[in-house]
Amino acid sequence: MPGAEDGFEVTPWGVRGSIDYDRLTERFGTERLGGELLGRLRRLAGEDHFMLRRGIFFSHRDLGRALDAHEDGRGFFLYTGRGPSGGTHIGHLVPWVFAKWLQDRFGATMYFQLTDDEKFYSKKGMTLEEARGHAYENALDFVALGFDPGKTRIILDTEHIRTLYPLAAKVAAKINYSNTKAAFGFTGETSIGMIFYTALQSAPCFLEDRPVLIPLGVDQDPHFRLTRDVAPKLGLEKPALIHNVMIPGLRGPGGKMSASDASDALYTTDDPDTVKKKINRRAFSGGQADVEAHRRLGGDTDVDVSYQYLRMFFEPDDAKLARIRDGYRSGSVTTGELKAVLIGAANRFLEGHQKRREEARGMLGRFVLEEGGARWPER
Ligand code: TRP
């Protein structure tokens, strides 16, 4: 795998080791998000977002071009997706929450791709029917975040192939096996479905005749590196990307929250007691071995998963977060107390989310892409 010698590995199908984001930016060839461009994004959005302030979104490709399109009146559209391998956890919600903010601030249309085919190919033992079932449940979480039904379309690969395939075919024609092998580390044993799949993930980039901006976990970047190589050869516009860091699993640091390990992730459907138990039993602590040492030396917020979840997702209020951070670092807040803060915040969020998620069941029809337009043979 390219770059494994740095002690960490990031591919669309797995993260190993503890990620050095400076090195990853170099390895992937993306740009750090900061300085003038970040200021411009905030100015055009008309407000700041805590995920920008805290570097949760840390890198980009061509964000400036998407903003140019916004300023010259053409606008950009948004696209992100989910491989339905299981329930939705907090890590999945990060780019979606940010995408919802972008939709509100820029009035952009949004496409959400559910890649049931991808997970059927890549997850041993998963049937296509199971992947479709997860896709439906994942879609509820997406809709629950409050996207505008008039401006948002959900795409399921095996359902909406008529829309996707002509675009995927054009992309696929320009990618050869060596390209995919270099990008993803495929071998002779890789399913041919996986080898083609990247073309399907590219397809939504070209659904509208203007640039797309994709908020996404940085692990998905390799797909769009290929898309960006191919786009000019097809006379199409390169996608712009804005990348978020990987959210650690409860046992963190290193790796990412994975949908295939129920005890390591906070799911959107977990009940209050499950949340409490998971956090108390599993959340990796940056605290000292005993309370006496903790009072004296304080805790390490950089590795403490409870603190990181508050920073990355559950506590948007900077002043409150700073109080928690200072208290924990100085030792006046113990690990038990910090966990209690996270449990409270997570359960408050989930209570509202789960209510909206149930309401979403009756709304899904308004979000699912309808494939109208030309049919063959013409009718
Ligand atoms: N491959 C992604 C996953 O496994 C799903 C996905 C499809 C996606 N299209 C996307 C993710 C666009 C980010 C942006 O989760």
JSON list of N, CA and C in Angstrom, two decimals, residues 29-84:
[
{"chain": "A", "resi": 29, "resn": "GLY", "atom": "N", "xyz": [-1.52, 14.78, -1.78]},
{"chain": "A", "resi": 29, "resn": "GLY", "atom": "CA", "xyz": [-1.38, 15.94, -2.66]},
{"chain": "A", "resi": 29, "resn": "GLY", "atom": "C", "xyz": [-2.56, 16.90, -2.57]},
{"chain": "A", "resi": 30, "resn": "THR", "atom": "N", "xyz": [-3.16, 17.02, -1.38]},
{"chain": "A", "resi": 30, "resn": "THR", "atom": "CA", "xyz": [-4.25, 17.98, -1.19]},
{"chain": "A", "resi": 30, "resn": "THR", "atom": "C", "xyz": [-3.69, 19.27, -0.58]},
{"chain": "A", "resi": 31, "resn": "GLU", "atom": "N", "xyz": [-4.53, 20.28, -0.44]},
{"chain": "A", "resi": 31, "resn": "GLU", "atom": "CA", "xyz": [-4.09, 21.55, 0.12]},
{"chain": "A", "resi": 31, "resn": "GLU", "atom": "C", "xyz": [-4.63, 21.69, 1.54]},
{"chain": "A", "resi": 32, "resn": "ARG", "atom": "N", "xyz": [-3.81, 22.20, 2.43]},
{"chain": "A", "resi": 32, "resn": "ARG", "atom": "CA", "xyz": [-4.29, 22.53, 3.77]},
{"chain": "A", "resi": 32, "resn": "ARG", "atom": "C", "xyz": [-5.32, 23.65, 3.66]},
{"chain": "A", "resi": 33, "resn": "LEU", "atom": "N", "xyz": [-6.38, 23.56, 4.44]},
{"chain": "A", "resi": 33, "resn": "LEU", "atom": "CA", "xyz": [-7.40, 24.61, 4.44]},
{"chain": "A", "resi": 33, "resn": "LEU", "atom": "C", "xyz": [-7.04, 25.61, 5.53]},
{"chain": "A", "resi": 34, "resn": "GLY", "atom": "N", "xyz": [-6.88, 26.86, 5.14]},
{"chain": "A", "resi": 34, "resn": "GLY", "atom": "CA", "xyz": [-6.53, 27.87, 6.14]},
{"chain": "A", "resi": 34, "resn": "GLY", "atom": "C", "xyz": [-6.39, 29.22, 5.46]},
{"chain": "A", "resi": 35, "resn": "GLY", "atom": "N", "xyz": [-5.88, 30.17, 6.21]},
{"chain": "A", "resi": 35, "resn": "GLY", "atom": "CA", "xyz": [-5.53, 31.48, 5.67]},
{"chain": "A", "resi": 35, "resn": "GLY", "atom": "C", "xyz": [-6.67, 32.15, 4.94]},
{"chain": "A", "resi": 36, "resn": "GLU", "atom": "N", "xyz": [-6.30, 32.73, 3.80]},
{"chain": "A", "resi": 36, "resn": "GLU", "atom": "CA", "xyz": [-7.24, 33.56, 3.03]},
{"chain": "A", "resi": 36, "resn": "GLU", "atom": "C", "xyz": [-8.46, 32.80, 2.53]},
{"chain": "A", "resi": 37, "resn": "LEU", "atom": "N", "xyz": [-8.21, 31.58, 2.07]},
{"chain": "A", "resi": 37, "resn": "LEU", "atom": "CA", "xyz": [-9.31, 30.79, 1.50]},
{"chain": "A", "resi": 37, "resn": "LEU", "atom": "C", "xyz": [-10.36, 30.48, 2.57]},
{"chain": "A", "resi": 38, "resn": "LEU", "atom": "N", "xyz": [-9.91, 30.13, 3.75]},
{"chain": "A", "resi": 38, "resn": "LEU", "atom": "CA", "xyz": [-10.82, 29.85, 4.85]},
{"chain": "A", "resi": 38, "resn": "LEU", "atom": "C", "xyz": [-11.62, 31.11, 5.19]},
{"chain": "A", "resi": 39, "resn": "GLY", "atom": "N", "xyz": [-10.93, 32.25, 5.19]},
{"chain": "A", "resi": 39, "resn": "GLY", "atom": "CA", "xyz": [-11.60, 33.54, 5.43]},
{"chain": "A", "resi": 39, "resn": "GLY", "atom": "C", "xyz": [-12.66, 33.81, 4.38]},
{"chain": "A", "resi": 40, "resn": "ARG", "atom": "N", "xyz": [-12.34, 33.48, 3.13]},
{"chain": "A", "resi": 40, "resn": "ARG", "atom": "CA", "xyz": [-13.27, 33.72, 2.03]},
{"chain": "A", "resi": 40, "resn": "ARG", "atom": "C", "xyz": [-14.51, 32.84, 2.16]},
{"chain": "A", "resi": 41, "resn": "LEU", "atom": "N", "xyz": [-14.29, 31.57, 2.53]},
{"chain": "A", "resi": 41, "resn": "LEU", "atom": "CA", "xyz": [-15.41, 30.65, 2.74]},
{"chain": "A", "resi": 41, "resn": "LEU", "atom": "C", "xyz": [-16.35, 31.20, 3.82]},
{"chain": "A", "resi": 42, "resn": "ARG", "atom": "N", "xyz": [-15.77, 31.65, 4.93]},
{"chain": "A", "resi": 42, "resn": "ARG", "atom": "CA", "xyz": [-16.58, 32.19, 6.03]},
{"chain": "A", "resi": 42, "resn": "ARG", "atom": "C", "xyz": [-17.33, 33.44, 5.58]},
{"chain": "A", "resi": 43, "resn": "ARG", "atom": "N", "xyz": [-16.64, 34.29, 4.85]},
{"chain": "A", "resi": 43, "resn": "ARG", "atom": "CA", "xyz": [-17.25, 35.56, 4.42]},
{"chain": "A", "resi": 43, "resn": "ARG", "atom": "C", "xyz": [-18.44, 35.27, 3.50]},
{"chain": "A", "resi": 44, "resn": "LEU", "atom": "N", "xyz": [-18.24, 34.39, 2.53]},
{"chain": "A", "resi": 44, "resn": "LEU", "atom": "CA", "xyz": [-19.33, 34.10, 1.58]},
{"chain": "A", "resi": 44, "resn": "LEU", "atom": "C", "xyz": [-20.46, 33.33, 2.25]},
{"chain": "A", "resi": 45, "resn": "ALA", "atom": "N", "xyz": [-20.12, 32.51, 3.25]},
{"chain": "A", "resi": 45, "resn": "ALA", "atom": "CA", "xyz": [-21.17, 31.77, 3.98]},
{"chain": "A", "resi": 45, "resn": "ALA", "atom": "C", "xyz": [-21.95, 32.71, 4.89]},
{"chain": "A", "resi": 46, "resn": "GLY", "atom": "N", "xyz": [-21.33, 33.81, 5.26]},
{"chain": "A", "resi": 46, "resn": "GLY", "atom": "CA", "xyz": [-21.98, 34.76, 6.16]},
{"chain": "A", "resi": 46, "resn": "GLY", "atom": "C", "xyz": [-21.89, 34.36, 7.61]},
{"chain": "A", "resi": 47, "resn": "GLU", "atom": "N", "xyz": [-21.21, 33.28, 7.89]},
{"chain": "A", "resi": 47, "resn": "GLU", "atom": "CA", "xyz": [-20.93, 32.92, 9.29]},
{"chain": "A", "resi": 47, "resn": "GLU", "atom": "C", "xyz": [-19.82, 31.86, 9.34]},
{"chain": "A", "resi": 48, "resn": "ASP", "atom": "N", "xyz": [-19.35, 31.61, 10.55]},
{"chain": "A", "resi": 48, "resn": "ASP", "atom": "CA", "xyz": [-18.30, 30.60, 10.75]},
{"chain": "A", "resi": 48, "resn": "ASP", "atom": "C", "xyz": [-18.98, 29.30, 11.17]},
{"chain": "A", "resi": 49, "resn": "HIS", "atom": "N", "xyz": [-18.25, 28.21, 11.09]},
{"chain": "A", "resi": 49, "resn": "HIS", "atom": "CA", "xyz": [-18.76, 26.94, 11.58]},
{"chain": "A", "resi": 49, "resn": "HIS", "atom": "C", "xyz": [-17.71, 26.34, 12.51]},
{"chain": "A", "resi": 50, "resn": "PHE", "atom": "N", "xyz": [-18.16, 25.72, 13.60]},
{"chain": "A", "resi": 50, "resn": "PHE", "atom": "CA", "xyz": [-17.16, 25.23, 14.57]},
{"chain": "A", "resi": 50, "resn": "PHE", "atom": "C", "xyz": [-16.25, 24.17, 13.97]},
{"chain": "A", "resi": 51, "resn": "MET", "atom": "N", "xyz": [-16.72, 23.45, 12.97]},
{"chain": "A", "resi": 51, "resn": "MET", "atom": "CA", "xyz": [-15.86, 22.43, 12.36]},
{"chain": "A", "resi": 51, "resn": "MET", "atom": "C", "xyz": [-14.75, 23.06, 11.52]},
{"chain": "A", "resi": 52, "resn": "LEU", "atom": "N", "xyz": [-14.98, 24.30, 11.07]},
{"chain": "A", "resi": 52, "resn": "LEU", "atom": "CA", "xyz": [-13.91, 25.04, 10.38]},
{"chain": "A", "resi": 52, "resn": "LEU", "atom": "C", "xyz": [-12.95, 25.62, 11.40]},
{"chain": "A", "resi": 53, "resn": "ARG", "atom": "N", "xyz": [-13.51, 26.23, 12.44]},
{"chain": "A", "resi": 53, "resn": "ARG", "atom": "CA", "xyz": [-12.69, 26.84, 13.50]},
{"chain": "A", "resi": 53, "resn": "ARG", "atom": "C", "xyz": [-11.76, 25.85, 14.14]},
{"chain": "A", "resi": 54, "resn": "ARG", "atom": "N", "xyz": [-12.22, 24.63, 14.29]},
{"chain": "A", "resi": 54, "resn": "ARG", "atom": "CA", "xyz": [-11.44, 23.64, 15.04]},
{"chain": "A", "resi": 54, "resn": "ARG", "atom": "C", "xyz": [-10.64, 22.70, 14.15]},
{"chain": "A", "resi": 55, "resn": "GLY", "atom": "N", "xyz": [-10.60, 23.00, 12.86]},
{"chain": "A", "resi": 55, "resn": "GLY", "atom": "CA", "xyz": [-9.78, 22.18, 11.98]},
{"chain": "A", "resi": 55, "resn": "GLY", "atom": "C", "xyz": [-10.31, 20.78, 11.74]},
{"chain": "A", "resi": 56, "resn": "ILE", "atom": "N", "xyz": [-11.61, 20.55, 11.99]},
{"chain": "A", "resi": 56, "resn": "ILE", "atom": "CA", "xyz": [-12.20, 19.24, 11.68]},
{"chain": "A", "resi": 56, "resn": "ILE", "atom": "C", "xyz": [-12.20, 19.10, 10.15]},
{"chain": "A", "resi": 57, "resn": "PHE", "atom": "N", "xyz": [-12.56, 20.17, 9.45]},
{"chain": "A", "resi": 57, "resn": "PHE", "atom": "CA", "xyz": [-12.31, 20.24, 8.01]},
{"chain": "A", "resi": 57, "resn": "PHE", "atom": "C", "xyz": [-10.96, 20.92, 7.85]},
{"chain": "A", "resi": 58, "resn": "PHE", "atom": "N", "xyz": [-10.00, 20.18, 7.34]},
{"chain": "A", "resi": 58, "resn": "PHE", "atom": "CA", "xyz": [-8.60, 20.63, 7.42]},
{"chain": "A", "resi": 58, "resn": "PHE", "atom": "C", "xyz": [-7.93, 20.73, 6.06]},
{"chain": "A", "resi": 59, "resn": "SER", "atom": "N", "xyz": [-8.58, 20.24, 5.02]},
{"chain": "A", "resi": 59, "resn": "SER", "atom": "CA", "xyz": [-7.89, 20.13, 3.74]},
{"chain": "A", "resi": 59, "resn": "SER", "atom": "C", "xyz": [-8.91, 20.26, 2.61]},
{"chain": "A", "resi": 60, "resn": "HIS", "atom": "N", "xyz": [-8.43, 20.52, 1.41]},
{"chain": "A", "resi": 60, "resn": "HIS", "atom": "CA", "xyz": [-9.35, 20.71, 0.28]},
{"chain": "A", "resi": 60, "resn": "HIS", "atom": "C", "xyz": [-8.64, 20.49, -1.05]},
{"chain": "A", "resi": 61, "resn": "ARG", "atom": "N", "xyz": [-9.44, 20.42, -2.09]},
{"chain": "A", "resi": 61, "resn": "ARG", "atom": "CA", "xyz": [-8.94, 20.54, -3.47]},
{"chain": "A", "resi": 61, "resn": "ARG", "atom": "C", "xyz": [-9.86, 21.52, -4.19]},
{"chain": "A", "resi": 62, "resn": "ASP", "atom": "N", "xyz": [-9.30, 22.56, -4.72]},
{"chain": "A", "resi": 62, "resn": "ASP", "atom": "CA", "xyz": [-10.05, 23.50, -5.58]},
{"chain": "A", "resi": 62, "resn": "ASP", "atom": "C", "xyz": [-11.28, 24.13, -4.92]},
{"chain": "A", "resi": 63, "resn": "LEU", "atom": "N", "xyz": [-11.27, 24.25, -3.61]},
{"chain": "A", "resi": 63, "resn": "LEU", "atom": "CA", "xyz": [-12.39, 24.94, -2.96]},
{"chain": "A", "resi": 63, "resn": "LEU", "atom": "C", "xyz": [-12.58, 26.34, -3.55]},
{"chain": "A", "resi": 64, "resn": "GLY", "atom": "N", "xyz": [-11.47, 26.99, -3.87]},
{"chain": "A", "resi": 64, "resn": "GLY", "atom": "CA", "xyz": [-11.53, 28.34, -4.45]},
{"chain": "A", "resi": 64, "resn": "GLY", "atom": "C", "xyz": [-12.36, 28.39, -5.72]},
{"chain": "A", "resi": 65, "resn": "ARG", "atom": "N", "xyz": [-12.28, 27.35, -6.54]},
{"chain": "A", "resi": 65, "resn": "ARG", "atom": "CA", "xyz": [-13.04, 27.36, -7.79]},
{"chain": "A", "resi": 65, "resn": "ARG", "atom": "C", "xyz": [-14.54, 27.23, -7.54]},
{"chain": "A", "resi": 66, "resn": "ALA", "atom": "N", "xyz": [-14.91, 26.45, -6.53]},
{"chain": "A", "resi": 66, "resn": "ALA", "atom": "CA", "xyz": [-16.33, 26.35, -6.17]},
{"chain": "A", "resi": 66, "resn": "ALA", "atom": "C", "xyz": [-16.84, 27.71, -5.70]},
{"chain": "A", "resi": 67, "resn": "LEU", "atom": "N", "xyz": [-16.00, 28.40, -4.92]},
{"chain": "A", "resi": 67, "resn": "LEU", "atom": "CA", "xyz": [-16.40, 29.71, -4.41]},
{"chain": "A", "resi": 67, "resn": "LEU", "atom": "C", "xyz": [-16.47, 30.73, -5.55]},
{"chain": "A", "resi": 68, "resn": "ASP", "atom": "N", "xyz": [-15.54, 30.61, -6.52]},
{"chain": "A", "resi": 68, "resn": "ASP", "atom": "CA", "xyz": [-15.61, 31.48, -7.72]},
{"chain": "A", "resi": 68, "resn": "ASP", "atom": "C", "xyz": [-16.97, 31.31, -8.40]},
{"chain": "A", "resi": 69, "resn": "ALA", "atom": "N", "xyz": [-17.37, 30.05, -8.57]},
{"chain": "A", "resi": 69, "resn": "ALA", "atom": "CA", "xyz": [-18.64, 29.77, -9.25]},
{"chain": "A", "resi": 69, "resn": "ALA", "atom": "C", "xyz": [-19.81, 30.38, -8.47]},
{"chain": "A", "resi": 70, "resn": "HIS", "atom": "N", "xyz": [-19.71, 30.33, -7.16]},
{"chain": "A", "resi": 70, "resn": "HIS", "atom": "CA", "xyz": [-20.75, 30.95, -6.33]},
{"chain": "A", "resi": 70, "resn": "HIS", "atom": "C", "xyz": [-20.78, 32.46, -6.58]},
{"chain": "A", "resi": 71, "resn": "GLU", "atom": "N", "xyz": [-19.59, 33.06, -6.60]},
{"chain": "A", "resi": 71, "resn": "GLU", "atom": "CA", "xyz": [-19.53, 34.52, -6.74]},
{"chain": "A", "resi": 71, "resn": "GLU", "atom": "C", "xyz": [-19.92, 35.00, -8.12]},
{"chain": "A", "resi": 72, "resn": "ASP", "atom": "N", "xyz": [-19.61, 34.18, -9.14]},
{"chain": "A", "resi": 72, "resn": "ASP", "atom": "CA", "xyz": [-19.98, 34.67, -10.48]},
{"chain": "A", "resi": 72, "resn": "ASP", "atom": "C", "xyz": [-21.41, 34.26, -10.85]},
{"chain": "A", "resi": 73, "resn": "GLY", "atom": "N", "xyz": [-22.16, 33.73, -9.88]},
{"chain": "A", "resi": 73, "resn": "GLY", "atom": "CA", "xyz": [-23.60, 33.52, -10.07]},
{"chain": "A", "resi": 73, "resn": "GLY", "atom": "C", "xyz": [-23.97, 32.16, -10.63]},
{"chain": "A", "resi": 74, "resn": "ARG", "atom": "N", "xyz": [-22.97, 31.39, -11.09]},
{"chain": "A", "resi": 74, "resn": "ARG", "atom": "CA", "xyz": [-23.27, 30.06, -11.61]},
{"chain": "A", "resi": 74, "resn": "ARG", "atom": "C", "xyz": [-23.61, 29.11, -10.46]},
{"chain": "A", "resi": 75, "resn": "GLY", "atom": "N", "xyz": [-22.93, 29.30, -9.36]},
{"chain": "A", "resi": 75, "resn": "GLY", "atom": "CA", "xyz": [-23.16, 28.47, -8.18]},
{"chain": "A", "resi": 75, "resn": "GLY", "atom": "C", "xyz": [-22.47, 27.11, -8.29]},
{"chain": "A", "resi": 76, "resn": "PHE", "atom": "N", "xyz": [-22.40, 26.43, -7.17]},
{"chain": "A", "resi": 76, "resn": "PHE", "atom": "CA", "xyz": [-21.91, 25.06, -7.17]},
{"chain": "A", "resi": 76, "resn": "PHE", "atom": "C", "xyz": [-23.01, 24.19, -6.58]},
{"chain": "A", "resi": 77, "resn": "PHE", "atom": "N", "xyz": [-22.90, 22.87, -6.79]},
{"chain": "A", "resi": 77, "resn": "PHE", "atom": "CA", "xyz": [-23.81, 21.96, -6.09]},
{"chain": "A", "resi": 77, "resn": "PHE", "atom": "C", "xyz": [-23.01, 21.05, -5.16]},
{"chain": "A", "resi": 78, "resn": "LEU", "atom": "N", "xyz": [-23.71, 20.38, -4.28]},
{"chain": "A", "resi": 78, "resn": "LEU", "atom": "CA", "xyz": [-23.07, 19.57, -3.25]},
{"chain": "A", "resi": 78, "resn": "LEU", "atom": "C", "xyz": [-23.33, 18.09, -3.51]},
{"chain": "A", "resi": 79, "resn": "TYR", "atom": "N", "xyz": [-22.38, 17.28, -3.10]},
{"chain": "A", "resi": 79, "resn": "TYR", "atom": "CA", "xyz": [-22.52, 15.83, -3.23]},
{"chain": "A", "resi": 79, "resn": "TYR", "atom": "C", "xyz": [-21.73, 15.16, -2.12]},
{"chain": "A", "resi": 80, "resn": "THR", "atom": "N", "xyz": [-22.33, 14.18, -1.47]},
{"chain": "A", "resi": 80, "resn": "THR", "atom": "CA", "xyz": [-21.57, 13.29, -0.59]},
{"chain": "A", "resi": 80, "resn": "THR", "atom": "C", "xyz": [-22.28, 11.94, -0.58]},
{"chain": "A", "resi": 81, "resn": "GLY", "atom": "N", "xyz": [-21.80, 11.00, 0.23]},
{"chain": "A", "resi": 81, "resn": "GLY", "atom": "CA", "xyz": [-22.40, 9.67, 0.16]},
{"chain": "A", "resi": 81, "resn": "GLY", "atom": "C", "xyz": [-22.07, 8.81, 1.34]},
{"chain": "A", "resi": 82, "resn": "ARG", "atom": "N", "xyz": [-22.63, 7.61, 1.28]},
{"chain": "A", "resi": 82, "resn": "ARG", "atom": "CA", "xyz": [-22.42, 6.65, 2.37]},
{"chain": "A", "resi": 82, "resn": "ARG", "atom": "C", "xyz": [-22.43, 5.23, 1.80]},
{"chain": "A", "resi": 83, "resn": "GLY", "atom": "N", "xyz": [-21.43, 4.46, 2.20]},
{"chain": "A", "resi": 83, "resn": "GLY", "atom": "CA", "xyz": [-21.44, 3.04, 1.87]},
{"chain": "A", "resi": 83, "resn": "GLY", "atom": "C", "xyz": [-22.22, 2.31, 2.95]},
{"chain": "A", "resi": 84, "resn": "PRO", "atom": "N", "xyz": [-23.41, 1.78, 2.64]},
{"chain": "A", "resi": 84, "resn": "PRO", "atom": "CA", "xyz": [-24.30, 1.26, 3.68]},
{"chain": "A", "resi": 84, "resn": "PRO", "atom": "C", "xyz": [-23.86, -0.11, 4.22]}
]
